[in-house]
mmCIF file of C-alpha atoms and ligand atoms in Angstrom:
data_model
loop_
_atom_site.group_PDB
_atom_site.id
_atom_site.type_symbol
_atom_site.label_atom_id
_atom_site.label_comp_id
_atom_site.label_asym_id
_atom_site.label_seq_id
_atom_site.Cartn_x
_atom_site.Cartn_y
_atom_site.Cartn_z
ATOM 1 C CA UNK A 331 70.895 78.911 144.939
ATOM 2 C CA UNK A 332 67.629 80.038 143.360
ATOM 3 C CA UNK A 333 67.192 83.041 145.640
ATOM 4 C CA UNK A 334 64.335 83.990 147.931
ATOM 5 C CA UNK A 335 60.854 82.860 146.823
ATOM 6 C CA UNK A 336 58.595 85.903 146.573
ATOM 7 C CA UNK A 337 55.661 85.043 148.827
ATOM 8 C CA UNK A 338 54.569 88.682 148.605
ATOM 9 C CA UNK A 339 53.804 88.117 144.915
ATOM 10 C CA UNK A 340 51.190 85.482 145.787
ATOM 11 C CA UNK A 341 48.929 87.195 148.284
ATOM 12 C CA UNK A 342 49.288 90.768 149.519
ATOM 13 C CA UNK A 343 46.805 90.051 152.330
ATOM 14 C CA UNK A 344 48.866 87.283 153.920
ATOM 15 C CA UNK A 345 50.788 88.887 156.738
ATOM 16 C CA UNK A 346 51.830 85.836 158.769
ATOM 17 C CA UNK A 347 53.937 83.063 157.273
ATOM 18 C CA UNK A 348 56.421 80.364 158.097
ATOM 19 C CA UNK A 349 59.713 79.857 156.307
ATOM 20 C CA UNK A 350 63.260 78.625 156.925
ATOM 21 C CA UNK A 351 66.442 80.559 157.560
ATOM 22 C CA UNK A 352 68.715 80.295 154.515
ATOM 23 C CA UNK A 353 71.579 82.552 155.540
ATOM 24 C CA UNK A 354 72.627 85.044 158.220
ATOM 25 C CA UNK A 355 75.188 87.779 158.025
ATOM 26 C CA UNK A 356 75.504 90.365 160.773
ATOM 27 C CA UNK A 357 72.088 91.986 161.196
ATOM 28 C CA UNK A 358 70.785 90.478 157.963
ATOM 29 C CA UNK A 359 68.615 87.391 157.676
ATOM 30 C CA UNK A 360 67.744 85.703 154.375
ATOM 31 C CA UNK A 361 64.858 83.212 154.294
ATOM 32 C CA UNK A 362 63.903 80.509 151.739
ATOM 33 C CA UNK A 363 60.681 82.406 151.129
ATOM 34 C CA UNK A 364 59.396 85.724 152.442
ATOM 35 C CA UNK A 365 56.144 87.651 152.421
ATOM 36 C CA UNK A 366 57.957 90.849 153.470
ATOM 37 C CA UNK A 367 57.999 93.230 150.522
ATOM 38 C CA UNK A 368 61.502 94.606 149.876
ATOM 39 C CA UNK A 369 61.950 98.277 148.943
ATOM 40 C CA UNK A 370 61.816 98.229 145.145
ATOM 41 C CA UNK A 371 60.070 99.741 142.154
ATOM 42 C CA UNK A 372 59.575 102.975 144.130
ATOM 43 C CA UNK A 373 57.571 101.218 146.877
ATOM 44 C CA UNK A 374 58.818 101.406 150.468
ATOM 45 C CA UNK A 375 59.423 98.095 152.268
ATOM 46 C CA UNK A 376 57.272 96.266 154.803
ATOM 47 C CA UNK A 377 58.166 96.156 158.477
ATOM 48 C CA UNK A 378 57.302 93.656 161.175
ATOM 49 C CA UNK A 379 58.763 90.841 163.262
ATOM 50 C CA UNK A 380 60.572 87.560 162.670
ATOM 51 C CA UNK A 381 60.420 84.962 165.468
ATOM 52 C CA UNK A 382 63.173 82.351 165.302
ATOM 53 C CA UNK A 383 63.920 79.792 168.027
ATOM 54 C CA UNK A 384 61.662 81.656 170.468
ATOM 55 C CA UNK A 385 63.448 84.975 169.929
ATOM 56 C CA UNK A 386 61.843 88.074 168.355
ATOM 57 C CA UNK A 387 63.676 90.176 165.816
ATOM 58 C CA UNK A 388 62.325 93.511 164.582
ATOM 59 C CA UNK A 389 62.425 93.745 160.810
ATOM 60 C CA UNK A 390 63.532 97.332 160.223
ATOM 61 C CA UNK A 391 64.404 97.331 156.537
ATOM 62 C CA UNK A 392 63.804 94.830 153.765
ATOM 63 C CA UNK A 393 66.032 95.056 150.715
ATOM 64 C CA UNK A 394 66.548 93.239 147.451
ATOM 65 C CA UNK A 395 70.037 92.043 146.634
ATOM 66 C CA UNK A 396 70.143 90.184 143.349
ATOM 67 C CA UNK A 397 67.648 87.325 143.719
ATOM 68 C CA UNK A 398 67.707 87.505 147.498
ATOM 69 C CA UNK A 399 65.511 89.432 149.900
ATOM 70 C CA UNK A 400 67.396 90.650 152.953
ATOM 71 C CA UNK A 401 65.693 91.374 156.276
ATOM 72 C CA UNK A 402 67.736 93.846 158.327
ATOM 73 C CA UNK A 403 66.779 92.993 161.920
ATOM 74 C CA UNK A 404 67.371 94.222 165.452
ATOM 75 C CA UNK A 405 68.811 92.851 167.657
ATOM 76 C CA UNK A 406 71.496 91.055 165.649
ATOM 77 C CA UNK A 407 70.773 87.301 165.622
ATOM 78 C CA UNK A 408 74.335 86.330 166.572
ATOM 79 C CA UNK A 409 74.864 82.595 167.167
ATOM 80 C CA UNK A 410 71.267 82.018 168.308
ATOM 81 C CA UNK A 411 70.098 81.611 164.714
ATOM 82 C CA UNK A 412 71.484 79.097 162.230
ATOM 83 C CA UNK A 413 70.430 78.127 158.687
ATOM 84 C CA UNK A 414 67.575 75.644 158.531
ATOM 85 C CA UNK A 415 65.729 77.014 161.571
ATOM 86 C CA UNK A 416 62.031 77.751 161.256
ATOM 87 C CA UNK A 417 61.190 81.462 161.068
ATOM 88 C CA UNK A 418 57.724 82.850 161.812
ATOM 89 C CA UNK A 419 57.089 86.144 160.089
ATOM 90 C CA UNK A 420 54.536 88.767 161.099
ATOM 91 C CA UNK A 421 54.131 91.789 158.849
ATOM 92 C CA UNK A 422 52.869 95.135 160.183
ATOM 93 C CA UNK A 423 49.463 95.056 158.480
ATOM 94 C CA UNK A 424 48.587 98.742 158.916
ATOM 95 C CA UNK A 425 51.756 99.763 157.105
ATOM 96 C CA UNK A 426 51.390 97.068 154.418
ATOM 97 C CA UNK A 427 47.753 97.970 153.797
ATOM 98 C CA UNK A 428 48.583 101.687 153.579
ATOM 99 C CA UNK A 429 51.300 100.842 151.037
ATOM 100 C CA UNK A 430 48.864 98.702 149.010
ATOM 101 C CA UNK A 431 46.299 101.506 148.901
ATOM 102 C CA UNK A 432 48.902 104.077 147.867
ATOM 103 C CA UNK A 433 50.369 101.829 145.169
ATOM 104 C CA UNK A 434 47.038 100.847 143.622
ATOM 105 C CA UNK A 435 45.928 104.495 143.699
ATOM 106 C CA UNK A 436 49.127 105.408 141.870
ATOM 107 C CA UNK A 437 48.343 102.885 139.108
ATOM 108 C CA UNK A 438 44.834 104.304 138.716
ATOM 109 C CA UNK A 439 46.110 107.900 138.562
ATOM 110 C CA UNK A 440 48.937 107.115 136.120
ATOM 111 C CA UNK A 441 46.594 105.038 133.947
ATOM 112 C CA UNK A 442 43.917 107.721 133.771
ATOM 113 C CA UNK A 443 46.501 110.408 132.898
ATOM 114 C CA UNK A 444 47.982 108.114 130.235
ATOM 115 C CA UNK A 445 44.570 107.365 128.727
ATOM 116 C CA UNK A 446 43.273 110.925 128.827
ATOM 117 C CA UNK A 447 46.400 112.960 127.975
ATOM 118 C CA UNK A 448 48.810 110.364 126.516
ATOM 119 C CA UNK A 449 51.440 111.150 129.136
ATOM 120 C CA UNK A 450 53.572 108.570 130.852
ATOM 121 C CA UNK A 451 54.711 108.301 134.445
ATOM 122 C CA UNK A 452 58.487 108.426 134.629
ATOM 123 C CA UNK A 453 58.992 108.108 138.390
ATOM 124 C CA UNK A 454 56.981 106.886 141.352
ATOM 125 C CA UNK A 455 57.378 106.964 145.114
ATOM 126 C CA UNK A 456 55.053 104.871 147.261
ATOM 127 C CA UNK A 457 54.940 105.411 151.025
ATOM 128 C CA UNK A 458 52.188 104.383 153.476
ATOM 129 C CA UNK A 459 49.033 106.265 152.370
ATOM 130 C CA UNK A 460 51.101 108.806 150.431
ATOM 131 C CA UNK A 461 52.540 108.622 146.932
ATOM 132 C CA UNK A 462 53.963 110.825 144.219
ATOM 133 C CA UNK A 463 54.462 110.537 140.494
ATOM 134 C CA UNK A 464 56.408 112.461 137.871
ATOM 135 C CA UNK A 465 55.065 112.838 134.350
ATOM 136 C CA UNK A 466 56.991 113.122 131.087
ATOM 137 C CA UNK A 467 55.114 116.314 130.280
ATOM 138 C CA UNK A 468 52.909 118.913 131.914
ATOM 139 C CA UNK A 469 49.216 118.927 132.630
ATOM 140 C CA UNK A 470 47.394 122.049 133.814
ATOM 141 C CA UNK A 471 45.094 122.559 136.803
ATOM 142 C CA UNK A 472 41.926 122.030 134.759
ATOM 143 C CA UNK A 473 43.298 118.742 133.452
ATOM 144 C CA UNK A 474 44.278 117.714 136.978
ATOM 145 C CA UNK A 475 40.756 118.477 138.163
ATOM 146 C CA UNK A 476 39.302 116.382 135.351
ATOM 147 C CA UNK A 477 41.569 113.446 136.175
ATOM 148 C CA UNK A 478 40.971 113.703 139.931
ATOM 149 C CA UNK A 479 37.238 113.509 139.417
ATOM 150 C CA UNK A 480 37.657 110.263 137.473
ATOM 151 C CA UNK A 481 40.285 108.786 139.813
ATOM 152 C CA UNK A 482 38.249 109.496 142.928
ATOM 153 C CA UNK A 483 35.262 107.779 141.348
ATOM 154 C CA UNK A 484 37.506 104.811 140.431
ATOM 155 C CA UNK A 485 38.957 104.569 143.938
ATOM 156 C CA UNK A 486 35.596 104.641 145.675
ATOM 157 C CA UNK A 487 33.827 102.132 143.402
ATOM 158 C CA UNK A 488 34.583 98.490 142.676
ATOM 159 C CA UNK A 489 37.193 97.506 140.090
ATOM 160 C CA UNK A 490 38.782 94.120 140.833
ATOM 161 C CA UNK A 491 42.584 94.066 140.874
ATOM 162 C CA UNK A 492 44.217 90.812 139.806
ATOM 163 C CA UNK A 493 47.810 89.715 139.530
ATOM 164 C CA UNK A 494 49.353 86.987 137.396
ATOM 165 C CA UNK A 495 52.831 85.687 136.750
ATOM 166 C CA UNK A 496 53.621 84.511 133.271
ATOM 167 C CA UNK A 497 56.500 84.156 130.821
ATOM 168 C CA UNK A 498 57.392 87.533 129.354
ATOM 169 C CA UNK A 499 56.476 86.626 125.750
ATOM 170 C CA UNK A 500 53.123 85.198 126.820
ATOM 171 C CA UNK A 501 52.310 88.345 128.829
ATOM 172 C CA UNK A 502 53.094 90.485 125.798
ATOM 173 C CA UNK A 503 50.924 88.417 123.448
ATOM 174 C CA UNK A 504 48.085 88.023 125.997
ATOM 175 C CA UNK A 505 47.771 91.773 126.514
ATOM 176 C CA UNK A 506 48.867 92.921 123.074
ATOM 177 C CA UNK A 507 49.449 96.673 123.149
ATOM 178 C CA UNK A 508 47.471 97.163 126.338
ATOM 179 C CA UNK A 509 50.333 97.071 128.856
ATOM 180 C CA UNK A 510 51.042 100.564 130.139
ATOM 181 C CA UNK A 511 54.632 101.723 130.382
ATOM 182 C CA UNK A 512 57.794 99.815 129.759
ATOM 183 C CA UNK A 513 57.850 96.040 130.191
ATOM 184 C CA UNK A 514 60.158 94.724 132.876
ATOM 185 C CA UNK A 515 63.175 92.867 131.516
ATOM 186 C CA UNK A 516 62.540 90.113 134.096
ATOM 187 C CA UNK A 517 61.225 86.746 132.970
ATOM 188 C CA UNK A 518 58.712 85.612 134.132
ATOM 189 C CA UNK A 519 56.922 88.932 134.634
ATOM 190 C CA UNK A 520 54.167 89.854 137.042
ATOM 191 C CA UNK A 521 51.167 91.604 135.592
ATOM 192 C CA UNK A 522 48.826 93.719 137.733
ATOM 193 C CA UNK A 523 45.466 94.353 136.105
ATOM 194 C CA UNK A 524 42.842 96.794 137.366
ATOM 195 C CA UNK A 525 39.654 95.891 135.555
ATOM 196 C CA UNK A 526 38.702 98.418 132.859
ATOM 197 C CA UNK A 527 41.452 100.805 134.011
ATOM 198 C CA UNK A 528 44.998 99.490 133.775
ATOM 199 C CA UNK A 529 47.350 96.665 132.878
ATOM 200 C CA UNK A 530 50.866 97.091 134.142
ATOM 201 C CA UNK A 531 54.004 95.118 134.726
ATOM 202 C CA UNK A 532 54.579 95.571 138.487
ATOM 203 C CA UNK A 533 56.039 93.668 141.448
ATOM 204 C CA UNK A 534 54.321 95.756 144.154
ATOM 205 C CA UNK A 535 51.645 94.867 146.674
ATOM 206 C CA UNK A 536 48.104 95.896 145.693
ATOM 207 C CA UNK A 537 44.563 95.922 147.059
ATOM 208 C CA UNK A 538 42.219 93.326 145.535
ATOM 209 C CA UNK A 539 39.577 95.909 144.703
ATOM 210 C CA UNK A 540 39.858 99.659 144.073
ATOM 211 C CA UNK A 541 36.961 100.362 146.469
ATOM 212 C CA UNK A 542 39.436 99.607 149.291
ATOM 213 C CA UNK A 543 41.526 102.657 148.330
ATOM 214 C CA UNK A 544 39.124 105.447 149.174
ATOM 215 C CA UNK A 545 39.537 109.123 148.309
ATOM 216 C CA UNK A 546 42.783 110.571 147.081
ATOM 217 C CA UNK A 547 43.794 114.169 147.731
ATOM 218 C CA UNK A 548 46.580 115.978 145.890
ATOM 219 C CA UNK A 549 48.796 117.879 148.344
ATOM 220 C CA UNK A 550 51.455 119.052 145.893
ATOM 221 C CA UNK A 551 51.278 119.858 142.202
ATOM 222 C CA UNK A 552 54.566 121.232 140.955
ATOM 223 C CA UNK A 553 55.533 122.345 137.488
ATOM 224 C CA UNK A 554 52.544 120.499 136.026
ATOM 225 C CA UNK A 555 54.555 117.270 136.244
ATOM 226 C CA UNK A 556 54.941 116.301 139.864
ATOM 227 C CA UNK A 557 51.810 115.105 141.652
ATOM 228 C CA UNK A 558 51.948 114.132 145.316
ATOM 229 C CA UNK A 559 48.834 112.768 146.972
ATOM 230 C CA UNK A 560 47.492 111.206 150.138
ATOM 231 C CA UNK A 561 45.125 108.242 150.157
ATOM 232 C CA UNK A 562 42.246 106.836 152.178
ATOM 233 C CA UNK A 563 41.886 107.774 155.859
ATOM 234 C CA UNK A 564 44.714 110.286 155.550
ATOM 235 C CA UNK A 565 42.953 111.999 152.646
ATOM 236 C CA UNK A 566 39.594 112.050 154.417
ATOM 237 C CA UNK A 567 41.056 113.603 157.589
ATOM 238 C CA UNK A 568 42.931 116.182 155.549
ATOM 239 C CA UNK A 569 39.843 116.992 153.487
ATOM 240 C CA UNK A 570 37.796 117.639 156.617
ATOM 241 C CA UNK A 571 40.480 119.986 157.908
ATOM 242 C CA UNK A 572 40.782 121.779 154.559
ATOM 243 C CA UNK A 573 37.034 122.022 154.279
ATOM 244 C CA UNK A 574 36.668 123.897 157.566
ATOM 245 C CA UNK A 575 39.730 126.005 156.749
ATOM 246 C CA UNK A 576 38.139 126.984 153.443
ATOM 247 C CA UNK A 577 34.828 127.809 155.097
ATOM 248 C CA UNK A 578 36.560 130.149 157.522
ATOM 249 C CA UNK A 579 38.796 131.722 154.829
ATOM 250 C CA UNK A 580 35.755 132.260 152.608
ATOM 251 C CA UNK A 581 33.875 133.864 155.519
ATOM 252 C CA UNK A 582 36.805 136.265 156.081
ATOM 253 C CA UNK A 583 36.560 137.303 152.429
ATOM 254 C CA UNK A 584 32.769 137.439 152.649
ATOM 255 C CA UNK A 585 32.434 134.832 149.911
ATOM 256 C CA UNK A 586 30.923 131.442 149.282
ATOM 257 C CA UNK A 587 33.384 128.554 149.778
ATOM 258 C CA UNK A 588 33.243 127.530 146.097
ATOM 259 C CA UNK A 589 34.274 131.046 145.059
ATOM 260 C CA UNK A 590 37.299 130.948 147.341
ATOM 261 C CA UNK A 591 40.008 130.395 144.697
ATOM 262 C CA UNK A 592 38.589 133.234 142.599
ATOM 263 C CA UNK A 593 38.246 135.526 145.634
ATOM 264 C CA UNK A 594 41.827 134.881 146.769
ATOM 265 C CA UNK A 595 43.139 135.601 143.271
ATOM 266 C CA UNK A 596 41.219 138.897 143.242
ATOM 267 C CA UNK A 597 42.463 139.751 146.730
ATOM 268 C CA UNK A 598 46.081 139.126 145.716
ATOM 269 C CA UNK A 599 45.648 141.315 142.628
ATOM 270 C CA UNK A 600 44.120 144.045 144.813
ATOM 271 C CA UNK A 601 46.908 143.972 147.344
ATOM 272 C CA UNK A 602 49.507 144.142 144.551
ATOM 273 C CA UNK A 603 47.692 147.199 143.214
ATOM 274 C CA UNK A 604 47.618 148.744 146.706
ATOM 275 C CA UNK A 605 51.336 148.080 147.093
ATOM 276 C CA UNK A 606 52.023 149.824 143.801
ATOM 277 C CA UNK A 607 49.907 152.776 144.904
ATOM 278 C CA UNK A 608 51.710 152.935 148.256
ATOM 279 C CA UNK A 609 55.056 152.900 146.429
ATOM 280 C CA UNK A 610 53.869 155.719 144.177
ATOM 281 C CA UNK A 611 52.718 157.755 147.197
ATOM 282 C CA UNK A 612 56.020 157.190 148.969
ATOM 283 C CA UNK A 613 57.932 158.317 145.868
ATOM 284 C CA UNK A 614 55.833 161.494 145.655
ATOM 285 C CA UNK A 615 56.375 162.184 149.359
ATOM 286 C CA UNK A 616 60.128 161.618 149.047
ATOM 287 C CA UNK A 617 60.451 163.853 145.999
ATOM 288 C CA UNK A 618 58.357 166.623 147.608
ATOM 289 C CA UNK A 619 60.428 166.393 150.792
ATOM 290 C CA UNK A 620 63.633 166.647 148.718
ATOM 291 C CA UNK A 621 62.462 170.082 147.531
ATOM 292 C CA UNK A 622 61.752 171.288 151.119
ATOM 293 C CA UNK A 623 64.304 172.799 153.463
ATOM 294 C CA UNK A 624 63.651 170.456 156.354
ATOM 295 C CA UNK A 625 64.691 171.301 159.898
ATOM 296 C CA UNK A 626 67.893 173.299 160.038
ATOM 297 C CA UNK A 627 70.253 171.774 162.553
ATOM 298 C CA UNK A 628 73.506 173.361 163.575
ATOM 299 C CA UNK A 629 76.475 173.181 161.195
ATOM 300 C CA UNK A 630 74.299 173.328 158.092
ATOM 301 C CA UNK A 631 72.737 169.869 158.459
ATOM 302 C CA UNK A 632 69.100 169.538 157.321
ATOM 303 C CA UNK A 633 66.811 166.980 158.943
ATOM 304 C CA UNK A 634 63.840 165.509 157.054
ATOM 305 C CA UNK A 635 61.273 163.327 158.826
ATOM 306 C CA UNK A 636 58.645 161.369 156.891
ATOM 307 C CA UNK A 637 55.942 158.926 157.919
ATOM 308 C CA UNK A 638 55.658 156.420 155.069
ATOM 309 C CA UNK A 639 55.576 152.718 154.334
ATOM 310 C CA UNK A 640 58.317 152.165 151.806
ATOM 311 C CA UNK A 641 61.235 149.921 151.092
ATOM 312 C CA UNK A 642 64.965 150.530 151.114
ATOM 313 C CA UNK A 643 65.247 150.311 147.339
ATOM 314 C CA UNK A 644 62.787 153.135 146.670
ATOM 315 C CA UNK A 645 64.030 155.294 149.549
ATOM 316 C CA UNK A 646 67.700 154.883 148.539
ATOM 317 C CA UNK A 647 66.966 155.766 144.915
ATOM 318 C CA UNK A 648 64.981 158.884 145.805
ATOM 319 C CA UNK A 649 67.314 160.015 148.583
ATOM 320 C CA UNK A 650 69.709 160.791 145.709
ATOM 321 C CA UNK A 651 67.507 163.853 145.010
ATOM 322 C CA UNK A 652 68.208 165.322 148.469
ATOM 323 C CA UNK A 653 70.829 168.077 148.646
ATOM 324 C CA UNK A 654 74.156 167.267 150.347
ATOM 325 C CA UNK A 655 74.103 167.584 154.137
ATOM 326 C CA UNK A 656 70.668 165.928 154.465
ATOM 327 C CA UNK A 657 69.443 163.434 157.021
ATOM 328 C CA UNK A 658 66.262 161.576 156.105
ATOM 329 C CA UNK A 659 64.365 159.615 158.762
ATOM 330 C CA UNK A 660 61.430 157.480 157.566
ATOM 331 C CA UNK A 661 59.052 156.246 160.256
ATOM 332 C CA UNK A 662 57.156 153.124 159.210
ATOM 333 C CA UNK A 663 54.662 151.086 161.214
ATOM 334 C CA UNK A 664 55.239 149.405 164.603
ATOM 335 C CA UNK A 665 58.282 151.521 165.482
ATOM 336 C CA UNK A 666 60.263 150.696 162.330
ATOM 337 C CA UNK A 667 62.689 153.391 161.288
ATOM 338 C CA UNK A 668 65.067 153.974 158.376
ATOM 339 C CA UNK A 669 67.713 156.702 158.436
ATOM 340 C CA UNK A 670 69.633 157.946 155.390
ATOM 341 C CA UNK A 671 72.526 160.399 155.540
ATOM 342 C CA UNK A 672 74.502 162.164 152.840
ATOM 343 C CA UNK A 673 76.150 164.486 155.374
ATOM 344 C CA UNK A 674 79.866 163.824 155.854
ATOM 345 C CA UNK A 675 79.685 164.602 159.561
ATOM 346 C CA UNK A 676 76.609 162.527 160.476
ATOM 347 C CA UNK A 677 76.581 158.748 160.465
ATOM 348 C CA UNK A 678 73.164 157.085 160.039
ATOM 349 C CA UNK A 679 74.124 154.045 162.145
ATOM 350 C CA UNK A 680 75.261 156.294 165.035
ATOM 351 C CA UNK A 681 71.975 158.187 164.928
ATOM 352 C CA UNK A 682 70.015 154.937 165.155
ATOM 353 C CA UNK A 683 72.173 153.849 168.096
ATOM 354 C CA UNK A 684 71.521 157.159 169.898
ATOM 355 C CA UNK A 685 67.766 156.699 169.352
ATOM 356 C CA UNK A 686 67.858 153.099 170.550
ATOM 357 C CA UNK A 687 69.658 154.216 173.727
ATOM 358 C CA UNK A 688 66.837 156.651 174.501
ATOM 359 C CA UNK A 689 63.785 154.731 173.284
ATOM 360 C CA UNK A 690 64.810 151.086 173.464
ATOM 361 C CA UNK A 691 64.699 148.560 170.614
ATOM 362 C CA UNK A 692 67.448 147.594 168.198
ATOM 363 C CA UNK A 693 69.076 148.823 165.024
ATOM 364 C CA UNK A 694 72.134 148.797 162.819
ATOM 365 C CA UNK A 695 73.519 149.676 159.434
ATOM 366 C CA UNK A 696 76.284 151.786 157.942
ATOM 367 C CA UNK A 697 77.082 155.533 157.920
ATOM 368 C CA UNK A 698 74.867 156.072 154.832
ATOM 369 C CA UNK A 699 71.887 153.797 155.586
ATOM 370 C CA UNK A 700 70.662 152.385 158.872
ATOM 371 C CA UNK A 701 67.459 150.834 160.115
ATOM 372 C CA UNK A 702 65.950 149.752 163.383
ATOM 373 C CA UNK A 703 62.858 148.950 165.420
ATOM 374 C CA UNK A 704 62.198 151.372 168.256
ATOM 375 C CA UNK A 705 60.392 150.109 171.326
ATOM 376 C CA UNK A 706 58.842 153.506 172.074
ATOM 377 C CA UNK A 707 57.569 155.778 169.311
ATOM 378 C CA UNK A 708 59.148 159.231 169.685
ATOM 379 C CA UNK A 709 56.598 162.054 170.055
ATOM 380 C CA UNK A 710 58.596 164.378 167.833
ATOM 381 C CA UNK A 711 61.381 162.574 166.008
ATOM 382 C CA UNK A 712 62.593 165.748 164.281
ATOM 383 C CA UNK A 713 63.103 167.568 167.583
ATOM 384 C CA UNK A 714 64.787 164.535 169.105
ATOM 385 C CA UNK A 715 67.229 164.248 166.178
ATOM 386 C CA UNK A 716 67.982 167.987 166.456
ATOM 387 C CA UNK A 717 68.767 167.498 170.135
ATOM 388 C CA UNK A 718 71.029 164.493 169.481
ATOM 389 C CA UNK A 719 72.895 166.329 166.729
ATOM 390 C CA UNK A 720 73.369 169.452 168.878
ATOM 391 C CA UNK A 721 75.109 167.314 171.538
ATOM 392 C CA UNK A 722 77.407 165.460 169.191
HETATM 393 ZN ZN1 ZN B 1283 53.331 99.445 140.384
#
C-alpha cells in the first residue's frame, strides 16, 4: 500500500475534509488521505474530530508510522468502523493556526540568524503560538536584539509563503545553494519558500503570508544558543503585561523605563557592595567581641550577645577566635537567632530550645551551632541566657 496521502501538504488552511477508512487497530484509525498534521519535524500534531458512520471520535494524537499517518482517537472505534467507510475530518483550527504561525516564525528567525551570523539551527520545537530553537553556536544579547528587530518587521509585514513538491534533484538544481539547512533524504521533497527571506526543505504547516504571524517575543535565551519565543496574540498579551511591569519597576527605581536594564544592573552591583560591607562590619564586630569578656555566667561560662546580620559561614569562622567556654548569640532581623558554643557544658541546641519554650517560635541544630526564629524578641537576651544557664 502506498501509505496515507498527505492532504496537509496541499493546503494548510483546509480544516475539513472527507476521506476513507483504510485500516483500524485498537484506538488507531488510518485513512486513505488526511489533512491532520502528524507530530514530526519538531512540530506538534493537529487535534480535532473524525466523524464516521454518524459517530464522533476525538483525535487526540496524530503520529507518523512509516508512510502511514495514525489518528489515535477516543472512544475506540470497535466494530462500528470498518475499512472503506467515509470519514469526515474536522481539524481544530485555532490550534492548527497557532502551530502555523509558530512554525513560520521559526523559519524567519532561523533564516535571519543564518544570514546575519552564519549559524545554523540544530533543533526546533513547534507548539501552538510558542516555539524554540537551538543554534550550533552562541549569539550575544546585542545580536539577539538586532535579529529580533528584523524578525519582528518581517512577521508584521507581507512576505508571501509558498510551498512546492518536487523531485529532490530538481529542487536542488532549482534553488542552487539557496536552500537553508540540510536537505531531507525524502524524494520527492517539499520546499517552503518565504519570499526574500528563506528557502527550506520542510513538511510543516505554514501561514501563506508572514503578516499573519504578528509579533514574536523571546521568553528564554539560554547559553546564547537556546531561544524560546511566543508568537502573535500570545506575544502581544505578554508584551502588554511586561510593559506595565517595567513601568512600575522603573518607577520604583526612579528611572525611565528604557533605562530599566541599566538601573537594575546598577542596583544589583550596589546591593552586592552593601552585602560585602555588611559582612565586613559583622567580621569586625565578631572579632571585637572575641576580645571582650562578655557576661560572666556561673561556672566560668562567658556569654556574648551581638546584633548583626551575618551568615553561618562567617560567624563559624570568627567564633574560632573566642576563648574556650564562650557562648555567642547573634540576633538577626525578624527574630532570627544563631547560637554558637565552645563550652563543654553548654549545648547550643538546648539553649535554643529553652528560648523557644519561653518566647515561642522554632529552632534546632547541634551542640556547637544552633539557629532558630523566635516569635517574641527578648528584651535582654544576655540576661535571659544568664537566667537559663543558672537553672541548668
Ligand atoms: Zn520547518
